[in-house]
Amino acid sequence: METDDSGPQLEICFVTKQDIYAVPGVPFSVPQNINIVHLNKLLNELLGDYTGQLKAIKFDFLVNGQILRLPLIDHLREFNISTETTIDVEYIERTEAPEPENALIHDDWIGGVQAADKWILTGCYDYSVNIWTVHGKHEAISQEHTNLVKAVSWLKQSDPEGGFVTVSHDLTGMLWMWKPGDKSPSPVIVLRGHERGIDSVGVSPNSERLATGGWDTYLKIWSASLDADENYEPHHKKIKSSSHLPSRTPIHTLQGHKENVVSVQWLEPQLICTASMDHTIKLWDTELGGLQSEIVAEKAFLGASWSPLCRSIIACSADRHVRLYDPRSTEGSVCKMIFTSHSLWVSAITWSQTDEHLFMSGSYDECVKLWDTRCPKAPLYDLSGHQGKVLCVDWTNPKHLVSGGTDNSVHIFKNRHNN
């Protein structure tokens, strides 16, 4: 098949891993300067001829593993790919732009946010813990903490009624119980052991353990059980407090960081990843109680996220860049890619739970961005709406991209690609 365009031609062959959109893998000629608009038109004509597909599908195209954004000839020159051979052009259904759905207005800055099912859990600088529906209804609130709430997490993503955990700059964490319909969640256990404010929390894959990190530089491991008998601290040993709740002490305390621990994530039941303002990301073996490996960078880390799908870490720092690290790498730098589009510090980052290539970032520049690792030079989409620094992002629920910031709001974007 040939186009009737004049000028220099290239031989290309369309290939795909999405069988429902497969076309015969025969080479044909296209103009060297063909762009994604004309590639889409051509491919949809082929689909119509070979599969009877009448509705136009929007595709992205990959050459040499990178999403095409330039005219094809410019892309080939950038990657030093010969024009004398047949070029494989892989096509994938385009990720649609997330759709703004709701803004949840709080009374102060948002320190932490996480979605589960139809519920969104938020922690606030006014010391409050809040539960909302994804449709914007404020379901529950409590102010048991005595300082700003910095991070929150449901104990079981599949079951919001299984409880949640919050951590605060009041030096404590709290385990909570809540059922839909309750106007106030019930604190059950106070986690005591940190010597300075707590900034991060993560729940193990089996929901049996918690890990917390904070300004005291410690990583602490706790039981996540809501049973007050576990690791119970007798009343006479409690720190003097007005709290009527039982206290729990950590199972382990791991030392090694030199500054605030900004991110804690469980990779496996015995493996934890932490990121710190001391310029390091560390992997900890909780079974052996020690450091397994570390990544050293030039800037203070402000956030990190691990993907079990691609087994890589994305991290954001006190600069404009997002970096992808392969902790398994034995050749060259463990930093494999750099993503640059934000204009100020990137403060929050998280992977998609369902796509190994997609992640979202939030920045002090008031922007939230959706990225594809196959397109490092530009984000797929800018998600606008915030009018202040973005402090936290979450994509735990594949259907919703969520962000919170200093404009006292949580913005919810509906992920149309996963519906």
XYZ file of C-alpha atoms in Angstrom:
419
model
C 0.000 0.000 0.000
C 1.356 3.451 -0.908
C 0.233 6.991 -0.254
C 0.017 9.428 -3.129
C 2.103 12.044 -1.300
C 5.057 13.358 -3.227
C 8.520 13.739 -1.714
C 10.889 11.322 0.036
C 9.255 8.141 1.308
C 9.894 5.672 4.127
C 8.960 2.025 4.421
C 7.042 1.354 7.658
C 5.260 -1.618 9.170
C 2.488 -1.224 11.764
C 2.776 -3.577 14.753
C 0.784 -3.818 17.981
C 0.426 -5.899 21.142
C -3.287 -5.024 21.307
C -4.735 -7.891 19.280
C -8.175 -6.317 18.883
C -6.575 -3.596 16.755
C -4.177 -5.802 14.769
C -3.721 -5.242 11.044
C -1.628 -7.327 8.600
C 2.071 -6.666 9.108
C 2.861 -5.675 5.555
C 5.276 -2.828 4.800
C 4.131 0.205 2.851
C 5.411 3.639 1.943
C 4.657 6.905 3.736
C 6.128 10.403 3.464
C 9.230 10.860 5.635
C 7.651 13.825 7.403
C 4.411 12.016 8.311
C 3.108 12.981 11.765
C 0.811 11.343 14.326
C -2.317 12.955 12.859
C -1.739 11.370 9.466
C -0.534 8.093 10.985
C -3.832 7.944 12.900
C -5.809 8.599 9.727
C -3.887 5.938 7.818
C -4.156 3.325 10.572
C -7.891 3.888 11.019
C -8.368 3.419 7.266
C -6.496 0.109 7.532
C -8.643 -0.960 10.499
C -11.751 -0.153 8.514
C -10.526 -2.217 5.560
C -9.341 -5.252 7.545
C -11.593 -5.397 10.628
C -14.659 -3.376 9.678
C -13.884 -0.929 12.503
C -15.899 2.195 11.648
C -15.416 4.342 14.757
C -12.138 6.268 14.682
C -9.741 5.210 17.462
C -7.048 7.555 18.723
C -3.638 5.903 18.837
C -0.157 6.798 20.012
C 2.826 5.491 18.061
C 6.143 4.200 19.365
C 9.387 4.019 17.431
C 12.449 2.665 19.231
C 10.360 2.398 22.415
C 9.595 6.135 22.561
C 6.212 7.729 21.903
C 6.220 9.729 18.697
C 5.654 13.461 19.183
C 7.693 14.840 16.267
C 7.341 14.149 12.543
C 8.644 10.625 11.913
C 11.850 11.688 10.136
C 12.823 13.982 13.045
C 12.199 11.170 15.538
C 14.411 8.814 13.512
C 17.207 11.384 13.372
C 17.002 11.988 17.116
C 17.555 8.284 17.804
C 19.969 7.810 14.900
C 17.725 5.244 13.199
C 18.453 4.422 9.559
C 15.873 5.429 6.952
C 17.109 2.701 4.617
C 15.334 -0.128 6.445
C 11.668 -0.840 7.144
C 10.670 0.982 10.349
C 8.481 -0.854 12.867
C 5.848 1.589 14.134
C 4.127 0.177 17.209
C 0.695 1.575 17.988
C -1.229 1.635 21.267
C -4.642 3.029 22.120
C -4.089 6.550 23.397
C -4.530 7.249 27.098
C -7.426 9.669 27.356
C -7.135 12.885 29.319
C -8.438 12.482 32.881
C -11.656 14.397 33.402
C -12.018 16.908 36.285
C -14.687 15.516 38.587
C -14.752 17.285 41.959
C -12.906 19.610 44.315
C -13.112 18.868 48.044
C -12.751 22.121 50.002
C -11.053 21.921 53.417
C -10.285 24.534 56.059
C -6.498 24.243 55.747
C -3.668 22.730 53.705
C -3.904 19.055 52.702
C -1.069 16.940 54.128
C -2.093 13.497 52.886
C -4.723 11.858 50.702
C -5.656 8.327 49.652
C -8.637 6.865 47.813
C -10.263 3.451 48.234
C -13.399 2.295 46.470
C -15.749 5.314 46.492
C -14.137 6.945 49.532
C -11.323 9.480 49.880
C -9.354 9.845 53.110
C -7.598 13.151 53.803
C -5.323 14.515 56.517
C -5.183 18.242 57.076
C -2.946 20.925 58.574
C -5.832 21.949 60.876
C -5.232 18.596 62.673
C -8.342 17.020 61.119
C -8.899 13.653 59.470
C -11.681 13.634 56.864
C -13.575 11.090 54.780
C -15.326 12.104 51.569
C -17.127 10.401 48.727
C -15.579 10.738 45.263
C -18.708 12.729 44.401
C -17.776 15.454 46.875
C -19.889 14.662 49.934
C -18.152 15.187 53.292
C -18.928 12.001 55.248
C -16.868 12.192 58.445
C -14.357 14.296 60.382
C -12.275 13.953 63.554
C -9.584 16.085 65.220
C -7.902 13.717 67.656
C -4.393 14.751 66.558
C -2.828 17.810 68.204
C -0.720 18.942 65.249
C -0.899 18.823 61.463
C -1.696 15.464 59.836
C 0.999 14.662 57.269
C 0.086 11.274 55.768
C -2.859 8.862 55.684
C -3.472 5.327 54.430
C -6.295 2.811 54.401
C -5.233 -0.470 56.013
C -6.904 -2.534 53.274
C -7.431 -0.977 49.868
C -10.215 -3.418 49.065
C -12.051 -2.716 52.315
C -12.272 0.847 53.685
C -14.182 -0.574 56.651
C -10.980 -2.382 57.615
C -9.701 0.848 59.168
C -6.992 3.367 58.386
C -3.847 4.949 59.794
C -2.779 8.586 60.116
C 0.531 10.162 61.157
C 1.136 13.636 62.500
C 3.678 16.188 63.603
C 2.341 15.614 67.131
C 4.863 12.679 67.146
C 2.131 10.023 66.973
C 0.369 7.804 64.545
C -3.213 6.635 65.042
C -5.130 3.563 63.986
C -8.806 4.226 63.297
C -12.031 2.355 62.697
C -14.825 3.688 60.505
C -17.987 2.441 58.853
C -20.016 4.259 56.198
C -22.673 6.296 57.928
C -20.473 7.186 60.926
C -20.040 10.954 61.152
C -16.790 10.608 63.067
C -14.167 7.856 62.725
C -13.092 6.232 65.981
C -9.415 6.267 67.000
C -8.442 2.892 68.441
C -4.686 2.900 69.130
C -1.965 5.541 69.358
C 1.459 4.697 67.915
C 4.171 6.159 70.135
C 7.929 6.021 69.623
C 8.995 8.777 67.236
C 10.920 11.671 68.774
C 9.952 14.271 66.164
C 7.134 14.832 63.682
C 6.105 11.870 61.500
C 5.973 12.574 57.762
C 5.278 9.239 56.070
C 3.453 5.947 56.495
C 3.087 2.747 54.486
C 1.040 -0.419 54.939
C 2.496 -3.842 54.118
C 1.008 -5.855 51.213
C -0.682 -8.263 53.645
C -1.983 -5.368 55.800
C -0.345 -6.857 58.906
C 2.408 -4.268 59.409
C 2.914 -0.516 59.209
C 6.075 1.459 58.598
C 6.536 5.121 59.514
C 9.288 7.654 58.917
C 9.857 11.129 60.251
C 12.048 14.047 61.179
C 13.872 11.966 63.818
C 15.370 10.084 60.793
C 14.035 6.725 62.058
C 12.101 4.062 60.178
C 9.766 2.275 62.578
C 7.809 -0.945 62.041
C 4.494 -1.541 63.840
C 1.707 -4.065 64.046
C -1.279 -2.895 62.011
C -3.742 -4.922 64.073
C -6.704 -3.023 65.508
C -6.573 -5.353 68.517
C -5.385 -3.218 71.419
C -3.692 -6.228 73.055
C -0.852 -6.299 70.510
C 2.303 -4.399 71.538
C 0.218 -2.779 74.249
C 2.000 -0.306 76.465
C 0.842 -0.451 80.099
C -0.902 2.622 81.379
C 1.812 3.606 83.854
C 4.390 3.768 81.025
C 2.338 6.024 78.800
C 3.570 9.466 77.919
C 1.451 11.948 79.822
C -1.407 12.802 77.532
C -5.071 13.588 77.615
C -5.590 10.690 75.258
C -7.702 7.880 76.647
C -6.427 5.486 74.006
C -4.018 2.572 74.508
C -0.514 3.137 73.137
C 1.460 0.801 70.906
C 5.235 0.664 70.666
C 7.200 -0.197 67.501
C 8.304 -3.747 66.762
C 11.555 -2.525 65.165
C 13.399 0.751 64.770
C 15.778 0.977 61.801
C 18.458 3.674 61.727
C 20.462 4.882 58.753
C 18.942 8.053 57.363
C 20.397 11.416 58.374
C 17.431 13.673 57.547
C 13.630 13.538 57.388
C 12.148 10.347 55.896
C 9.620 11.688 53.387
C 8.358 8.441 51.865
C 7.822 4.870 53.079
C 6.636 2.057 50.813
C 6.515 -1.699 51.171
C 7.832 -3.546 48.139
C 7.305 -6.994 49.633
C 6.265 -8.297 53.070
C 9.910 -8.020 54.234
C 11.204 -5.222 51.997
C 10.673 -1.475 52.483
C 11.749 1.469 50.330
C 12.333 4.857 51.970
C 13.256 8.231 50.513
C 14.806 11.007 52.557
C 15.922 14.598 52.481
C 19.441 13.225 53.072
C 19.650 12.638 49.281
C 19.209 8.854 49.573
C 16.670 6.166 48.762
C 17.190 3.075 50.902
C 15.898 -0.494 50.633
C 15.483 -2.216 53.997
C 15.206 -5.914 54.814
C 12.830 -5.974 57.784
C 13.433 -9.670 58.440
C 17.168 -9.111 58.909
C 16.579 -5.670 60.393
C 19.095 -3.893 58.198
C 19.904 -1.972 55.057
C 19.895 -3.956 51.798
C 20.951 -1.269 49.300
C 20.762 2.457 48.652
C 20.614 5.021 45.878
C 22.488 8.293 46.374
C 21.464 11.463 44.537
C 22.558 15.097 44.407
C 19.328 16.597 45.740
C 17.042 16.097 48.716
C 14.212 13.713 47.906
C 10.676 14.967 48.522
C 8.813 11.821 47.479
C 9.141 8.409 45.848
C 6.943 5.617 44.514
C 7.605 1.967 43.693
C 5.814 0.051 40.921
C 5.541 -3.736 41.233
C 4.560 -3.776 37.540
C 7.856 -2.443 36.156
C 9.839 -2.915 39.393
C 11.201 0.611 39.231
C 11.210 3.643 41.505
C 10.197 7.145 40.471
C 11.341 9.931 42.754
C 10.958 13.687 42.983
C 13.467 16.058 44.483
C 14.134 19.643 45.474
C 14.376 20.568 41.791
C 12.156 20.548 38.692
C 12.835 16.954 37.688
C 11.357 13.498 38.169
C 13.794 10.590 37.937
C 13.255 6.900 37.279
C 15.560 4.470 39.081
C 16.098 0.773 38.483
C 17.387 -0.586 41.811
C 18.362 -3.859 40.098
C 20.686 -2.147 37.621
C 24.254 -3.434 37.591
C 25.443 -1.455 34.565
C 25.878 2.302 34.481
C 23.728 4.649 36.518
C 20.677 3.371 38.388
C 18.970 6.576 37.181
C 17.528 5.484 33.828
C 15.346 8.434 32.821
C 14.685 12.071 33.725
C 11.320 13.770 33.192
C 11.307 17.550 33.017
C 8.284 19.807 32.643
C 7.537 21.300 36.067
C 8.866 24.809 36.720
C 9.357 24.484 40.509
C 10.181 21.721 43.012
C 8.303 18.466 42.420
C 6.781 17.582 45.771
C 4.722 14.432 45.203
C 4.781 11.410 42.907
C 2.930 8.123 42.437
C 2.702 5.266 39.933
C -0.446 3.963 38.286
C -1.603 0.716 39.895
C -2.646 -0.817 36.573
C -0.236 0.475 33.895
C 3.514 0.000 34.165
C 4.203 3.124 32.092
C 1.964 5.760 33.706
C 2.562 7.970 36.745
C 1.425 11.330 38.106
C 3.359 14.160 39.736
C 2.510 17.283 41.729
C 4.622 20.386 42.197
C 5.003 23.703 43.955
C 4.224 25.220 40.525
C 0.518 24.400 41.227
C 0.479 21.753 38.468
C -0.404 18.071 38.450
C 0.917 16.124 35.464
C 0.192 12.696 33.993
C 3.244 11.019 32.434
C 4.134 8.018 30.300
C 7.676 6.682 30.774
C 7.888 6.197 27.004
C 7.585 9.974 26.558
C 10.123 11.576 28.936
C 10.355 14.976 27.241
C 6.757 16.017 27.879
C 3.823 14.874 30.044
C 0.777 13.329 28.425
C -1.500 15.845 30.145
C -1.468 18.787 32.548
C -4.246 18.444 35.137
C -5.156 21.991 36.093
C -7.248 23.265 38.976
C -4.974 23.935 41.937
C -4.276 27.515 42.959
C -1.492 26.688 45.390
C 1.401 24.304 45.880
C 0.554 20.635 45.359
C 1.651 18.688 48.448
C 0.290 15.170 47.835
C -0.985 12.972 45.011
C -2.668 9.562 44.970
C -3.640 7.022 42.308
C -4.420 4.066 44.565
C -7.882 3.728 43.043
C -7.282 3.212 39.292
C -10.454 5.154 38.495
C -9.404 8.381 40.182
C -6.304 10.585 40.189
C -6.340 12.664 43.371
C -4.227 15.612 44.552
C -4.168 17.988 47.520
C -2.381 21.225 48.252
C -2.001 24.588 49.927
C -5.168 25.923 48.291
C -7.074 23.878 50.922
C -8.543 21.646 48.243
C -8.403 18.071 46.996
C -8.959 17.718 43.256
C -10.376 14.512 41.790
C -9.820 13.563 38.162
C -11.697 10.652 36.633
C -9.479 8.225 34.736
C -11.600 7.532 31.650
C -9.008 5.097 30.273
C -9.752 2.512 33.009
C -13.538 2.553 32.853
